[in-house]
PDB file of C-alpha atoms in Angstrom:
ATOM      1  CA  UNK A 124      -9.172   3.288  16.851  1.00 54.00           C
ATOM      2  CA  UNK A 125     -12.618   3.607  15.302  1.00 60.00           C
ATOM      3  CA  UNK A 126     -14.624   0.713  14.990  1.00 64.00           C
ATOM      4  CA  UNK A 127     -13.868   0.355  11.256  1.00 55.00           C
ATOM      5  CA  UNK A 128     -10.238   0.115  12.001  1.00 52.00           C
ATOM      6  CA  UNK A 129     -10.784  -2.891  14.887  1.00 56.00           C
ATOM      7  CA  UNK A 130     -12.849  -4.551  11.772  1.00 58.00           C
ATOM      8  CA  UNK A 131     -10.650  -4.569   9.148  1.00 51.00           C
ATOM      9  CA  UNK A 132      -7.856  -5.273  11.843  1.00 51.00           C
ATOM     10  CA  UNK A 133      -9.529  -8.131  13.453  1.00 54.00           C
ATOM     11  CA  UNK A 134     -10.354  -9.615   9.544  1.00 53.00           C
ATOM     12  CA  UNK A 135      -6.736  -9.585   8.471  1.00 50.00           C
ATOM     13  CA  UNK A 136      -6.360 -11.670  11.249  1.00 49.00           C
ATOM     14  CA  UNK A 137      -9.047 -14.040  10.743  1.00 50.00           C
ATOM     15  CA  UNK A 138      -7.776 -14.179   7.273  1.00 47.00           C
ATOM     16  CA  UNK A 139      -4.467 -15.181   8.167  1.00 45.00           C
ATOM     17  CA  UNK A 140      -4.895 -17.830  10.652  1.00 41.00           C
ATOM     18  CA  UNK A 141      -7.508 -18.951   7.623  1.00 45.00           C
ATOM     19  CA  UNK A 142      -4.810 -19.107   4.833  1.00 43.00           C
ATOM     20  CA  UNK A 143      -5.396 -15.599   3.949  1.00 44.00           C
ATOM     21  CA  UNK A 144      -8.365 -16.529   2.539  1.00 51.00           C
ATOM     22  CA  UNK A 145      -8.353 -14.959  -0.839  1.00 56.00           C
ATOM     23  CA  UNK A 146      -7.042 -11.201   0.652  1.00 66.00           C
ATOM     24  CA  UNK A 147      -3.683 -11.934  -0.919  1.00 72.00           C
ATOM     25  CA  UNK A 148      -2.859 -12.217  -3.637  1.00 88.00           C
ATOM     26  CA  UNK A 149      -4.503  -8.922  -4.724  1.00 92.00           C
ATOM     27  CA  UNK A 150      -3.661  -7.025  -8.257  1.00 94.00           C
ATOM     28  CA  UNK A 151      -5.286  -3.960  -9.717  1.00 96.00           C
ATOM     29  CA  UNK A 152      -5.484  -0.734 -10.555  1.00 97.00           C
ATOM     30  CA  UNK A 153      -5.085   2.630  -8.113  1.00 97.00           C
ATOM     31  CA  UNK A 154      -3.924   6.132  -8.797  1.00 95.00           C
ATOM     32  CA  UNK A 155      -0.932   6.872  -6.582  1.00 95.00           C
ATOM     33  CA  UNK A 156       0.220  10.181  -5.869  1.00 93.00           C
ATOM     34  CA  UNK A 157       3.449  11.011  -6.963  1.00 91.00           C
ATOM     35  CA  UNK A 158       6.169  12.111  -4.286  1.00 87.00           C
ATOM     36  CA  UNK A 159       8.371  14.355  -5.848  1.00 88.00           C
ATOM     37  CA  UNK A 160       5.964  16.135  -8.660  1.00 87.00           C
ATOM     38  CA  UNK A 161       2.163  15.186  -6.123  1.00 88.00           C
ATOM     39  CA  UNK A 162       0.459  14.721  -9.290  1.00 92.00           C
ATOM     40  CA  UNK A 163      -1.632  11.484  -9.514  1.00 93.00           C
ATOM     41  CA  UNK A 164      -1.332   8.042 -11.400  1.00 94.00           C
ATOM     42  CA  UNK A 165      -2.729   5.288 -12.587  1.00 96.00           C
ATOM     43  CA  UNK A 166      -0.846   2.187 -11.299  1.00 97.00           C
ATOM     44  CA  UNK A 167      -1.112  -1.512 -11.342  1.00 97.00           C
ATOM     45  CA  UNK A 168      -0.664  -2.983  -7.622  1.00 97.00           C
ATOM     46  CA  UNK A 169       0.226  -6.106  -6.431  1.00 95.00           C
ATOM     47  CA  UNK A 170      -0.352  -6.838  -2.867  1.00 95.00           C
ATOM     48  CA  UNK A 171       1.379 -10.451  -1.454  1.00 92.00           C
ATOM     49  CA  UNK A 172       2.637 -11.923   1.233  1.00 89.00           C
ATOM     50  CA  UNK A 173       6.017 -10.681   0.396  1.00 92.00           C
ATOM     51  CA  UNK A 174       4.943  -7.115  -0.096  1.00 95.00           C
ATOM     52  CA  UNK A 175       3.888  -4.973  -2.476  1.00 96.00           C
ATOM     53  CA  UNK A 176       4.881  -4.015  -6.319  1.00 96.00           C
ATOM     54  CA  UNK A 177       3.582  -1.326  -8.521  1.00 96.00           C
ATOM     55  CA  UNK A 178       4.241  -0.729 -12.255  1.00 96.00           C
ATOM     56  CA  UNK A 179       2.654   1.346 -15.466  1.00 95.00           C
ATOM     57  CA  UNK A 180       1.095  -1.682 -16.449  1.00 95.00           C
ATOM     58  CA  UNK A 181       0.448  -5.164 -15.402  1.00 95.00           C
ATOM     59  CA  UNK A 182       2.095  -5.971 -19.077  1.00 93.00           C
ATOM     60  CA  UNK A 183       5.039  -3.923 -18.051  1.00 89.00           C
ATOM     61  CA  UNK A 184       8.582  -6.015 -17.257  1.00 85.00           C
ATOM     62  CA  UNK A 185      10.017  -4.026 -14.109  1.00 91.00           C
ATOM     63  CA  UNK A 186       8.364  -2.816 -11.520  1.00 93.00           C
ATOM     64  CA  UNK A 187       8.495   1.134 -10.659  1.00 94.00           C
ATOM     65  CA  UNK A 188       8.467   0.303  -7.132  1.00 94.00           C
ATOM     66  CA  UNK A 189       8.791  -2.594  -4.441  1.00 95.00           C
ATOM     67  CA  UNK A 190       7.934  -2.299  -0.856  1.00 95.00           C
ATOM     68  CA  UNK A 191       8.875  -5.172   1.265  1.00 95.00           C
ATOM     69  CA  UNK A 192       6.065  -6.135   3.789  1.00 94.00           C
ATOM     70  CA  UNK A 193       8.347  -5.689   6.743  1.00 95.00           C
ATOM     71  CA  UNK A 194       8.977  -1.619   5.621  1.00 95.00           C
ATOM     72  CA  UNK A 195       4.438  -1.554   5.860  1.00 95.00           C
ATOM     73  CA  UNK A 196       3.909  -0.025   8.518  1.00 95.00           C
ATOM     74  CA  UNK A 197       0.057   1.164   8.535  1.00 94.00           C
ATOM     75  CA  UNK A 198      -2.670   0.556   6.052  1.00 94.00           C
ATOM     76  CA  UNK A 199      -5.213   3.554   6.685  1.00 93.00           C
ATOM     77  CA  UNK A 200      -8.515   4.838   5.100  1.00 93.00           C
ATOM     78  CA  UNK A 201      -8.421   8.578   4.293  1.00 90.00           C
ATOM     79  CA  UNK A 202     -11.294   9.875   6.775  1.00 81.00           C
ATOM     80  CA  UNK A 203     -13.559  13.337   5.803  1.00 70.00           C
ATOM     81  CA  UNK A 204     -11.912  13.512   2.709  1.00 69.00           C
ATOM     82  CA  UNK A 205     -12.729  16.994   0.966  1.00 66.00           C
ATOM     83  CA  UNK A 206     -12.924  15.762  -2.636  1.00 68.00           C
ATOM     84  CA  UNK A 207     -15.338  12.570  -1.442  1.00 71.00           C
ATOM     85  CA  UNK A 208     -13.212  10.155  -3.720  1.00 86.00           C
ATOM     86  CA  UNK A 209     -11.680   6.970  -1.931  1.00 93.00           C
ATOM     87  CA  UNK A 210      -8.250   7.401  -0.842  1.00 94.00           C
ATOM     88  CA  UNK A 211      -6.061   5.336   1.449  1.00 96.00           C
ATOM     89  CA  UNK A 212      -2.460   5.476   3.165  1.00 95.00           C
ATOM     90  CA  UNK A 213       0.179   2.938   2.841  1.00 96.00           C
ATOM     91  CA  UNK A 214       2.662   4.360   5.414  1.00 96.00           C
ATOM     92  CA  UNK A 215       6.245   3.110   5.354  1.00 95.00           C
ATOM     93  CA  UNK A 216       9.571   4.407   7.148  1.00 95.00           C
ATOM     94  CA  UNK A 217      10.730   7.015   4.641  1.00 93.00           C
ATOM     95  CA  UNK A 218       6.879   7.681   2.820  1.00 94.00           C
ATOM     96  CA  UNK A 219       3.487   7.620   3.101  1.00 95.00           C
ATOM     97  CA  UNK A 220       2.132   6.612  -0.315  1.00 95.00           C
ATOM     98  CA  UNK A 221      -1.201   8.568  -0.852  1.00 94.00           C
ATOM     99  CA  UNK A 222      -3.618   6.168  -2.988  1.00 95.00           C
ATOM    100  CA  UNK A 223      -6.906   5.831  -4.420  1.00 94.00           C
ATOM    101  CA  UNK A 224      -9.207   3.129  -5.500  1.00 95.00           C
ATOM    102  CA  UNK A 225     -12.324   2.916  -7.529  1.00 94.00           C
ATOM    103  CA  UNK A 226     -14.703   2.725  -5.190  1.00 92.00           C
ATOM    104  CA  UNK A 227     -15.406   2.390  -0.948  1.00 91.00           C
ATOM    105  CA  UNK A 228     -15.516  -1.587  -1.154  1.00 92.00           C
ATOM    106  CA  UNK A 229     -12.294  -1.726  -3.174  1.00 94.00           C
ATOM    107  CA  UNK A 230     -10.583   0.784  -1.276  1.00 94.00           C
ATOM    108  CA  UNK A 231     -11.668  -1.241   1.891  1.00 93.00           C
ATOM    109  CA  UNK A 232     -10.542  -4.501   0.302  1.00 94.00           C
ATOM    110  CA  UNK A 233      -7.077  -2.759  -0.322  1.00 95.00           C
ATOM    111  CA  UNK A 234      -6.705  -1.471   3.240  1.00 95.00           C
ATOM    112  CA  UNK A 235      -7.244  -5.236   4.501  1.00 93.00           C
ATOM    113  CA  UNK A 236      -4.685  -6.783   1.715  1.00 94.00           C
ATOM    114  CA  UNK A 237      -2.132  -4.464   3.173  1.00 95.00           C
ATOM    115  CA  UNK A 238      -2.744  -5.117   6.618  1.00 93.00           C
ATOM    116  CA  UNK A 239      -2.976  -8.776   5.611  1.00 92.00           C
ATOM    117  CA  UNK A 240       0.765  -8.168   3.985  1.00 92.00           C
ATOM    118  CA  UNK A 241       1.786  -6.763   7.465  1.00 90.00           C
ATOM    119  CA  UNK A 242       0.424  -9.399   9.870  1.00 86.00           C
ATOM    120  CA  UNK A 243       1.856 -11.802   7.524  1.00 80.00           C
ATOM    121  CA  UNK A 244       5.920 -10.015   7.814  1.00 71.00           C
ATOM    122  CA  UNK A 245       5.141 -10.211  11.767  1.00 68.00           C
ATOM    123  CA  UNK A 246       2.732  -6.792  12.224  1.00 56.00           C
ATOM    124  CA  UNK A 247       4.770  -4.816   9.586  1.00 45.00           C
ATOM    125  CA  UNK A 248       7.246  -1.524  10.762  1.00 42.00           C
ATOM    126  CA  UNK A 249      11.246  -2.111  10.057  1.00 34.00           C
ATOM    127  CA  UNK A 250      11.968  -5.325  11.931  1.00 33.00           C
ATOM    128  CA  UNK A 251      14.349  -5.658  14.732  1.00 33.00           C
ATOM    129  CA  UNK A 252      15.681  -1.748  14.551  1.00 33.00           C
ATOM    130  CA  UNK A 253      16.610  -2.131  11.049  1.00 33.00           C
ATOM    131  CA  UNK A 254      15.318   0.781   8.891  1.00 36.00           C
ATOM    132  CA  UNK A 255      14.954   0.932   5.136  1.00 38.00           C
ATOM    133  CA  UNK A 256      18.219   2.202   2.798  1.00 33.00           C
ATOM    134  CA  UNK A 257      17.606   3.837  -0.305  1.00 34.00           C
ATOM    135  CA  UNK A 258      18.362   1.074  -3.312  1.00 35.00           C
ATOM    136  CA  UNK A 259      17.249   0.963  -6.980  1.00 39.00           C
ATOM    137  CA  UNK A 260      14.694   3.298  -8.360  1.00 42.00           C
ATOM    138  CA  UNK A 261      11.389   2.822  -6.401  1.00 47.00           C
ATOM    139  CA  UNK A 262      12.470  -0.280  -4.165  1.00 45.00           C
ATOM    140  CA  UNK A 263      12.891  -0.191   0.096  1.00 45.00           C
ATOM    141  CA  UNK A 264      15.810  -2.098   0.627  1.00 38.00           C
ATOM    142  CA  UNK A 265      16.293  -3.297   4.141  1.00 34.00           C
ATOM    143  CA  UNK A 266      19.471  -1.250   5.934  1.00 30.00           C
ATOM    144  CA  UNK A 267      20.786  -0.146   9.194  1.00 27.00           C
ATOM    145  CA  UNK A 268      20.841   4.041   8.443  1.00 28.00           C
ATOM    146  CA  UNK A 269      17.446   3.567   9.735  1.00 32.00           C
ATOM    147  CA  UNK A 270      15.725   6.665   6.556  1.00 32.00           C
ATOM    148  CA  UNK A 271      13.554   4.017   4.936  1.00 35.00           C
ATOM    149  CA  UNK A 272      13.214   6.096   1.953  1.00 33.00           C
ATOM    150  CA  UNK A 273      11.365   5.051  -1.867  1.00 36.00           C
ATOM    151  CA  UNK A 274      13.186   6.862  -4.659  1.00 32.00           C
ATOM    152  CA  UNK A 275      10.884   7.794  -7.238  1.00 30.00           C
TER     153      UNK A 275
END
């Protein structure tokens, strides 16, 4: 772990036993690669206790996806990355979601909601053996076939 990761690691836990103290919640906009076509989109996120939605829009009704916290399993910053823009990794059973934020502070401020989100379902992955089931269009749904899979 570099020394980065202990930081951010050892905040999310400061921030928890502190209320959370203003990492959750946390809404805005990042460009998410796509899974089936790997192009990349804008996206409004929400990041909460509960886990994290993303839409088209924050006006928009549904959300395209839902990730329960429990399905988190890592929050990582993209290291050495070629095109020196500021991606991140939101790794769940079935996916890792490639994202990107605006800039290095918001994409660290990201990485610490999410791990904030996990330390908050009991240090994230599928909980007690259960995996994640395919359900509705975007949405983790909390099975026992153990493929943890987002349809897009």
């Amino acid at each position: 772990r570099s020394d980065r990761e202990r930081e951010l690691s050892l905040k999310g836990k400061q921030l928890l036993s502190a209320g959370m103290g203003g990492a959750l919640p946390r809404e805005g906009w990042l460009v998410k690669r796509g899974a089936r076509w790997r192009t990349w989109k804008r996206r409004w996120f929400v990041v909460t206790d509960d886990g994290v939605e993303y839409s088209a829009s924050p006006d928009e009704p549904s959300a395209l996806g839902t990730i329960p916290a429990e399905a988190i399993t890592a929050a990582d910053e993209v290291k050495d990355n070629a095109a020196g823009n500021f991606q991140f990794t939101m790794t769940t059973p079935g996916r890792v979601f490639e994202l990107m934020a605006a800039s290095d502070e918001d994409r660290a401020a990201w990485v610490l909601a999410l791990r904030a989100c996990m330390i908050g379902a009991g240090g994230g992955g599928s909980g007690g053996g259960s995996g994640g089931k395919a359900g509705k269009r975007g949405t983790v749904e909390t099975g026992s076939d153990g493929d943890g899979c987002v349809v897009m």
